[in-house]
Amino acid sequence: MDLTLHVWRQAGPDAEGSFETYKATGVTGDMSFLEMLDVVNEQLIEEGREPITFDHDCREGICGSCGFMIDGQAHGPQRGTATCQLHMRQYRDGDEIWIEPFRAAGFPIVKDLAVNRGAFDEIIRAGGYVSQATGSAPDANLIPIPKPDVDLAMDAASCIACGACVAACPNGAAQLFTSAKLAHLNLLPQGQPERYTRAERMVETMEDYFGSCTNMGECE
Amino acid sequence: MLLDSKIPSGPIEERWDNHRFSMKLVNPNNKRKFEIIIIGTGLAGASAAATLGELGYNVKVFTFHDSPRRAHSIAAQGGINAAKNYRGDGDSVHRLFYDTVKGGDYRSREANVYRLAQESVNIIDQCVAQGVPFAREYGGLLDNRSFGGAQVSRTFYARGQTGQQLLLGAYQQMMRQVEAGSVKLYRRTEMLEVVIVDGRAVGVVVRDLITGEISRHSAHAVVLATGGYSNAFYLSTNAKASNATAIWRAHRKGALFGNPCFTQIHPTCIPPSDEHQSKLTLMSESLRNDGRIWVPKEPGDSRSPDQIPEEERDYFLERKYPAFGNLVPRDVASRNAKTMVDQNKGVGPRENGVYLDFAAAIGRLGESTIRERYGNLFDMYERITGEDPYRVPMRIYPAPHYTMGGLWVDYNLMTTIPGLYAIGEANFSDHGANRLGASALMQGLADGYFVLPYTIGDYLAPLLGTQPVPIDHPEFAAAETQVTDQVKHLLGVGGTRTVDWYHRELGRILWDYCGMARNRTGLEKALSEIPALREEFHSNVRVLGENETYNQSLEKAGRVSDFFELAELMCHDALHREESCGGHFREEHQTEDGEALRDDEDYAYVAAWEFQGVGNRPRLHREDLEFEYVKLSQRSYK
Amino acid sequence: MAIDRPVTAPQREDAERRDTAVGRSRRVAFAVDFYRSAVGKKYVMAITGIILMAYVFAHMVGNLKIYLGAEEMNHYGEFLRQLAYPIFPHSGALWIMRLGLLAAVILHIHAAVALTRMNRRSRPTKYASKRDYIAADFAARTMRWTGWIVFFFILFHLADLTIGTANPDFQHGMPYENTVASFQRPLVAIFYIVANIALGVHLYHGAWSMFQSLGWNRRRFNAWRRYFATAFAAIIVVGNVSFPIAVMTGIVS
Ligand SMILES: Cc1cc2nc3c(=O)[nH]c(=O)nc-3n(C[C@H](O)[C@H](O)[C@H](O)COP(=O)(O)OP(=O)(O)OC[C@H]3O[C@@H](n4cnc5c(N)ncnc54)[C@H](O)[C@@H]3O)c2cc1C
Ligand code: HEM
Ligand code: HEM
Ligand code: SF4
Ligand code: F3S
Ligand code: FES
């Protein structure tokens, strides 16, 4: 199938950006969205134009590197998966697609579709851990943990720090990312001792970078 | 050069303890007087940084990722082994040790493997204490699953995201040290040269991927935790950015490279769908617990799987290996799949796969149990292929996955360059010629949490009072020039073909001649094609843009140029090793029923190669392997 | 800063930011400090929101007396003024209530404005392509607008029916007549209707959201929350909108 792409191009953090239009030809349904961009990039290079910059790595939906707005939705139309997991069979021949970077003051644009999500590291750094010295741990089975609790903790811990929640949120809030880590650690006995300081420190840092949640539910 | 593996003497159970006792220590308030550079924030790098920082050393960590948590370790799915014997099914440190040496086809160091098995137990304790949400049973105790190459159930897991949870654990511990000020973190910064002064590693030269700025950093010791080089094959299960640059530049500076041809081909990956395929997706090996692998008995049978009656199916692994069935080690499973496809029994649109069928398991355990165990893997499979594995059997095929080879290190994890360490997948590792599933996470964390933090002190202690070499030292200047020259060169070629094109071509050659099965003529062919292609690359590649902005083609170009040189070394090694063992299968050396045929007389050694200049034949050094505790035998999984 | 290339924290420019960085000793009372945090403001919004809701509800019920005729309604107005007499002087309790309401509205608005500014800062450049919302409904995205409409309504409303300046034939102490007189002006009636619909929209999200702001959200409870908010908003709108309509259609005259 052939598609028309409108892609946000921006030379650098402070440069002016704008949409450029490209044709993606010979796209097959088995291609992932990023593979489709690869093909476009190869064409661009052959035409002597700089390829589109976008972050990506695992292409398995787990590393959280990839991600941009596709037709006004973070990671595109497919719910609950990263951009690299979006496959072209979702699209029809002749479709027009608008591609734009995540936008938030806490996520300054690096180039084209790539943004700096370093603020997430700051939030974790503020308290997203259990203070546990290496080598001094008790036996792993000493404290049994009810399966339902662990399953809930695991759900929360699956966050891949892609930033889509911030990107989608009309307030640019990082509520979901932060509460996911808080939930993960606070649900487990190992996380109990520090739960209050952890929450205070992480929320404080979050508010340094991001907006405030008004429970719009767009991030979920 | 004489290779001294520094293996302690004495009974194997006591070696690590005795060694730890005999090593020199740095007293706590002296630790802050030492600078340590760590390259890489995967399981190995992050756990090492966290622990060293906690001990009080001044640590600088570099990663080319935009966040340490993106390291490729995040993608590990299946699980991590540990000799906890929580199942009471007869597991023990000694059995894990034995399985690993055997699984590695007797090409690993006994002492290292034993230490690994001993530390495996502490890893689980450590991770649980950090809040890693390992799967549990209703009783609240930790759950286990069984994995390829083992007859006990010793694999701990967190859904299909074990690597993610373990890495986040290590990452969080490291960020805690960043907050404490003992670890300094550099993101989107790529290490491009290691600096050697008077034969010691004293620092690195790095490039800021956003600004292109090139800077020098000095330290008392440098640790490489930069992962494996499977991406030399272009198509692999590794993350797109995984590369060999760090270890290769170290190799060029004199660090010996161990067993480069020992690469692992993972049996359960999704077959490529078309030529635009950018990477191959792994379906965790744990699937082989409940899935049955088969192909149609008749070659060229193009019926849809449900049309093929039971008696016309060939469950070839169960047929050939009754004892282990679908749980034979990876190399065995992969090779057999290849044989089937070569016999034109391949399935799927491009006839490039075999079936992994869950119908029986779903019948036996119910769909909900299967969903509980593999839900996210099944979803991923459906997203990628558009087929529903609950109804239609999965299609799988082997793909490059892990590299047992890497920088040669001694028992202390130090390379042949004093002060330069290699940990995790980056070293030639404890897995011999083939790695058992769920053992890489174990090794990465053992190296980072429990081995390096002790052994590095032994090297540092005598350096107390010395300052790191100042970065205006001529060697730093020289290294920086090397980097700037390469950048200029790559941007300057102004050829016609893209970096990816060359990478794909290189990958094709390696896969065809140095992949799952190798033979002399093929390898010789590769050794003539690769240099030719490399020359063309350097005279005809097109890298647009400039150095001063985020330039992904430039990054790739540098990495691919290293892959070219490494690929050549892999072929030399594969060609010289006139035997089949583990992941290295030489068609000339096989038993009549097609099993790998080892030659312990002549090849029971680690091949450590010394760089002799681009295009020149590397120089071979041997570290002979002694086996006192396991007796070498033809591996049999029948 | 033991970390490279730090992202400058956009929210730190905010003069209102808490000055007590965690870990260090607090320099101000907890309440103030808490209110400086966004989470604190959310709490305040919720609490004040609840107060305002309570009032709006009671007020609506009270106004239903309009259907029982002038007697009842005016007597009720009188009752309000006599409330808790003689413990409090004439209209005393009423004044306390008024002050309470005033405080609530001011706090509520202050918090709302502060958070809104914070959120504007957190996305200085809008998306250039069309956004496609999945979850964030109209009500949620227009809280600020509906809020202000309600606010200006209240101002007018006070001038109209309490002070009387906006109501030509206003007689003190005769709420029934005042109301009827007021609604006989079509424009005013329309404005009341519009304003109360806006209020309904505001509450549709607000009454649901406040539980979350207060951290009361359990899976089971959430369905009930939605139900409650919808019902509450509906009752208020129906009740309040009925009055102007009743007058215009002459059911009440
Ligand atoms: C899909 C998949 C599934 C797997 N599943 C399992 C499993 O179930 N069980 C198991 O035991 N193993 C598994 N493995 C293997 C295991 O994940 C890896 O071997 C292990 O994670 C390697 O960790 P590492 O820390 O050595 O390197 P990595 O995790 O690869 O980290 C490399 C780090 O080095 C950095 N880096 C590299 N080069 C440079 C440079 N030049 N400059 C700066 N930084 C650099 C990178 O940014 C990164 O942070 C799997 C592997 C794959 C591909
Ligand atoms: C159509 C709907 C409404 C009608 C008919 C109505 C009617 C009245 C009347 C008659 C009074 C004067 C009572 C008296 O002085 O004895 C009054 C006062 C008041 N109304 Fe309403 N009202 C309506 C809606 C609202 C709404 C939606 C709000 C708030 C959001 C509101 C807030 C107030 C306030 C604050 C006062 C002053 C009470 C006081 O302090 O005396 N009203 N209203
Ligand atoms: C200028 C006036 C007003 C403005 C700007 C305003 C704005 C807002 C905003 C932005 C919210 C936050 C939404 C959220 O957090 O989900 C909110 C919540 C709320 N508002 Fe208002 N509002 C105003 C007046 C009112 C009035 C008069 C009432 C009641 C009659 C009211 C009732 C509520 C309620 C109940 C909530 C829910 C509290 C919460 O979500 O935490 N508001 N308002
Ligand atoms: S919580 Fe936010 S960052 Fe984490 S996975 Fe979900 S969208 Fe991505
Ligand atoms: S969309 Fe934004 S407003 Fe809250 S609920 Fe999600 S963070
Ligand atoms: S590339 Fe890793 S999540 Fe998409």
mmCIF file of C-alpha atoms in Angstrom, chain B residues 397-520:
data_model
loop_
_atom_site.group_PDB
_atom_site.id
_atom_site.type_symbol
_atom_site.label_atom_id
_atom_site.label_comp_id
_atom_site.label_asym_id
_atom_site.label_seq_id
_atom_site.Cartn_x
_atom_site.Cartn_y
_atom_site.Cartn_z
ATOM 1 C CA TYR B 397 12.617 -20.323 13.507
ATOM 2 C CA PRO B 398 16.107 -19.910 14.977
ATOM 3 C CA ALA B 399 17.783 -16.498 15.089
ATOM 4 C CA PRO B 400 21.096 -15.087 16.386
ATOM 5 C CA HIS B 401 20.524 -14.296 20.000
ATOM 6 C CA TYR B 402 23.520 -14.387 22.294
ATOM 7 C CA THR B 403 27.286 -14.342 22.000
ATOM 8 C CA MET B 404 29.243 -16.574 24.340
ATOM 9 C CA GLY B 405 32.405 -15.058 22.886
ATOM 10 C CA GLY B 406 33.730 -11.737 24.122
ATOM 11 C CA LEU B 407 36.761 -10.112 25.665
ATOM 12 C CA TRP B 408 38.942 -12.713 27.367
ATOM 13 C CA VAL B 409 38.991 -12.202 31.134
ATOM 14 C CA ASP B 410 40.738 -13.955 34.001
ATOM 15 C CA TYR B 411 39.083 -15.243 37.175
ATOM 16 C CA ASN B 412 38.964 -11.625 38.407
ATOM 17 C CA LEU B 413 37.107 -10.529 35.253
ATOM 18 C CA MET B 414 40.116 -8.465 34.160
ATOM 19 C CA THR B 415 41.035 -8.456 30.477
ATOM 20 C CA THR B 416 44.591 -8.842 29.251
ATOM 21 C CA ILE B 417 44.934 -5.066 29.732
ATOM 22 C CA PRO B 418 45.570 -4.345 33.431
ATOM 23 C CA GLY B 419 42.843 -2.095 34.850
ATOM 24 C CA LEU B 420 40.396 -2.961 32.079
ATOM 25 C CA TYR B 421 37.536 -5.245 33.155
ATOM 26 C CA ALA B 422 34.770 -6.849 31.128
ATOM 27 C CA ILE B 423 31.538 -8.100 32.737
ATOM 28 C CA GLY B 424 28.222 -9.487 31.554
ATOM 29 C CA GLU B 425 27.761 -10.597 27.980
ATOM 30 C CA ALA B 426 30.734 -8.445 26.959
ATOM 31 C CA ASN B 427 33.252 -10.928 28.346
ATOM 32 C CA PHE B 428 33.857 -14.395 26.894
ATOM 33 C CA SER B 429 31.885 -15.589 29.834
ATOM 34 C CA ASP B 430 31.187 -18.720 31.761
ATOM 35 C CA HIS B 431 28.930 -20.315 29.184
ATOM 36 C CA GLY B 432 31.532 -22.096 27.108
ATOM 37 C CA ALA B 433 30.330 -22.997 23.633
ATOM 38 C CA ASN B 434 26.623 -22.675 24.414
ATOM 39 C CA ARG B 435 24.619 -20.815 27.040
ATOM 40 C CA LEU B 436 21.739 -22.458 28.833
ATOM 41 C CA GLY B 437 18.518 -20.465 29.033
ATOM 42 C CA ALA B 438 18.153 -18.124 32.005
ATOM 43 C CA SER B 439 21.895 -18.116 32.678
ATOM 44 C CA ALA B 440 22.900 -14.789 31.154
ATOM 45 C CA LEU B 441 20.889 -12.722 33.609
ATOM 46 C CA MET B 442 22.445 -14.833 36.325
ATOM 47 C CA GLN B 443 25.950 -14.202 35.038
ATOM 48 C CA GLY B 444 25.430 -10.474 34.460
ATOM 49 C CA LEU B 445 24.174 -9.931 37.988
ATOM 50 C CA ALA B 446 26.734 -12.241 39.601
ATOM 51 C CA ASP B 447 29.518 -10.307 37.863
ATOM 52 C CA GLY B 448 28.070 -6.924 38.808
ATOM 53 C CA TYR B 449 26.765 -7.464 42.327
ATOM 54 C CA PHE B 450 29.024 -10.126 43.758
ATOM 55 C CA VAL B 451 32.257 -10.673 41.818
ATOM 56 C CA LEU B 452 33.676 -7.471 40.333
ATOM 57 C CA PRO B 453 33.137 -5.370 43.493
ATOM 58 C CA TYR B 454 35.553 -7.698 45.331
ATOM 59 C CA THR B 455 38.068 -8.471 42.617
ATOM 60 C CA ILE B 456 38.517 -4.855 41.507
ATOM 61 C CA GLY B 457 39.751 -3.958 44.991
ATOM 62 C CA ASP B 458 42.651 -6.350 44.555
ATOM 63 C CA TYR B 459 43.834 -4.287 41.568
ATOM 64 C CA LEU B 460 43.137 -0.894 43.131
ATOM 65 C CA ALA B 461 44.643 -1.414 46.569
ATOM 66 C CA PRO B 462 48.284 -1.042 45.420
ATOM 67 C CA LEU B 463 47.333 2.139 43.509
ATOM 68 C CA LEU B 464 46.347 3.930 46.724
ATOM 69 C CA GLY B 465 47.693 7.464 46.733
ATOM 70 C CA THR B 466 48.145 7.665 42.970
ATOM 71 C CA GLN B 467 46.081 10.179 41.009
ATOM 72 C CA PRO B 468 44.293 9.207 37.772
ATOM 73 C CA VAL B 469 46.386 10.063 34.709
ATOM 74 C CA PRO B 470 45.597 13.720 33.786
ATOM 75 C CA ILE B 471 43.438 13.963 30.670
ATOM 76 C CA ASP B 472 45.937 16.219 28.903
ATOM 77 C CA HIS B 473 48.313 13.245 28.722
ATOM 78 C CA PRO B 474 49.411 12.667 25.085
ATOM 79 C CA GLU B 475 47.707 9.245 25.016
ATOM 80 C CA PHE B 476 44.356 10.925 25.694
ATOM 81 C CA ALA B 477 45.046 13.422 22.939
ATOM 82 C CA ALA B 478 45.959 10.580 20.566
ATOM 83 C CA ALA B 479 42.784 8.643 21.395
ATOM 84 C CA GLU B 480 40.672 11.752 20.866
ATOM 85 C CA THR B 481 42.264 12.330 17.465
ATOM 86 C CA GLN B 482 41.434 8.745 16.488
ATOM 87 C CA VAL B 483 37.784 9.441 17.306
ATOM 88 C CA THR B 484 37.566 12.788 15.540
ATOM 89 C CA ASP B 485 39.350 11.342 12.497
ATOM 90 C CA GLN B 486 36.877 8.489 12.234
ATOM 91 C CA VAL B 487 33.911 10.857 12.519
ATOM 92 C CA LYS B 488 35.392 13.096 9.813
ATOM 93 C CA HIS B 489 36.112 10.086 7.622
ATOM 94 C CA LEU B 490 32.582 8.638 7.854
ATOM 95 C CA LEU B 491 30.912 11.992 7.213
ATOM 96 C CA GLY B 492 33.351 12.621 4.384
ATOM 97 C CA VAL B 493 32.989 9.497 2.274
ATOM 98 C CA GLY B 494 29.881 10.843 0.580
ATOM 99 C CA GLY B 495 29.180 7.599 -1.247
ATOM 100 C CA THR B 496 25.935 6.218 -2.618
ATOM 101 C CA ARG B 497 24.775 3.420 -0.302
ATOM 102 C CA THR B 498 23.175 3.621 3.151
ATOM 103 C CA VAL B 499 24.765 2.221 6.303
ATOM 104 C CA ASP B 500 21.883 -0.233 6.731
ATOM 105 C CA TRP B 501 22.442 -1.609 3.248
ATOM 106 C CA TYR B 502 26.004 -2.573 4.131
ATOM 107 C CA HIS B 503 24.935 -3.936 7.497
ATOM 108 C CA ARG B 504 22.298 -6.125 5.829
ATOM 109 C CA GLU B 505 24.836 -7.446 3.320
ATOM 110 C CA LEU B 506 27.371 -8.207 6.042
ATOM 111 C CA GLY B 507 24.660 -9.944 8.044
ATOM 112 C CA ARG B 508 23.698 -12.108 5.101
ATOM 113 C CA ILE B 509 27.277 -13.300 4.588
ATOM 114 C CA LEU B 510 27.725 -14.093 8.291
ATOM 115 C CA TRP B 511 24.384 -15.893 8.537
ATOM 116 C CA ASP B 512 25.038 -17.984 5.442
ATOM 117 C CA TYR B 513 28.619 -18.999 6.209
ATOM 118 C CA CYS B 514 29.150 -18.454 9.923
ATOM 119 C CA GLY B 515 25.638 -19.097 11.270
ATOM 120 C CA MET B 516 23.976 -22.241 12.501
ATOM 121 C CA ALA B 517 26.142 -24.599 10.461
ATOM 122 C CA ARG B 518 29.613 -23.819 9.145
ATOM 123 C CA ASN B 519 32.105 -25.468 6.823
ATOM 124 C CA ARG B 520 35.563 -24.729 5.492
#
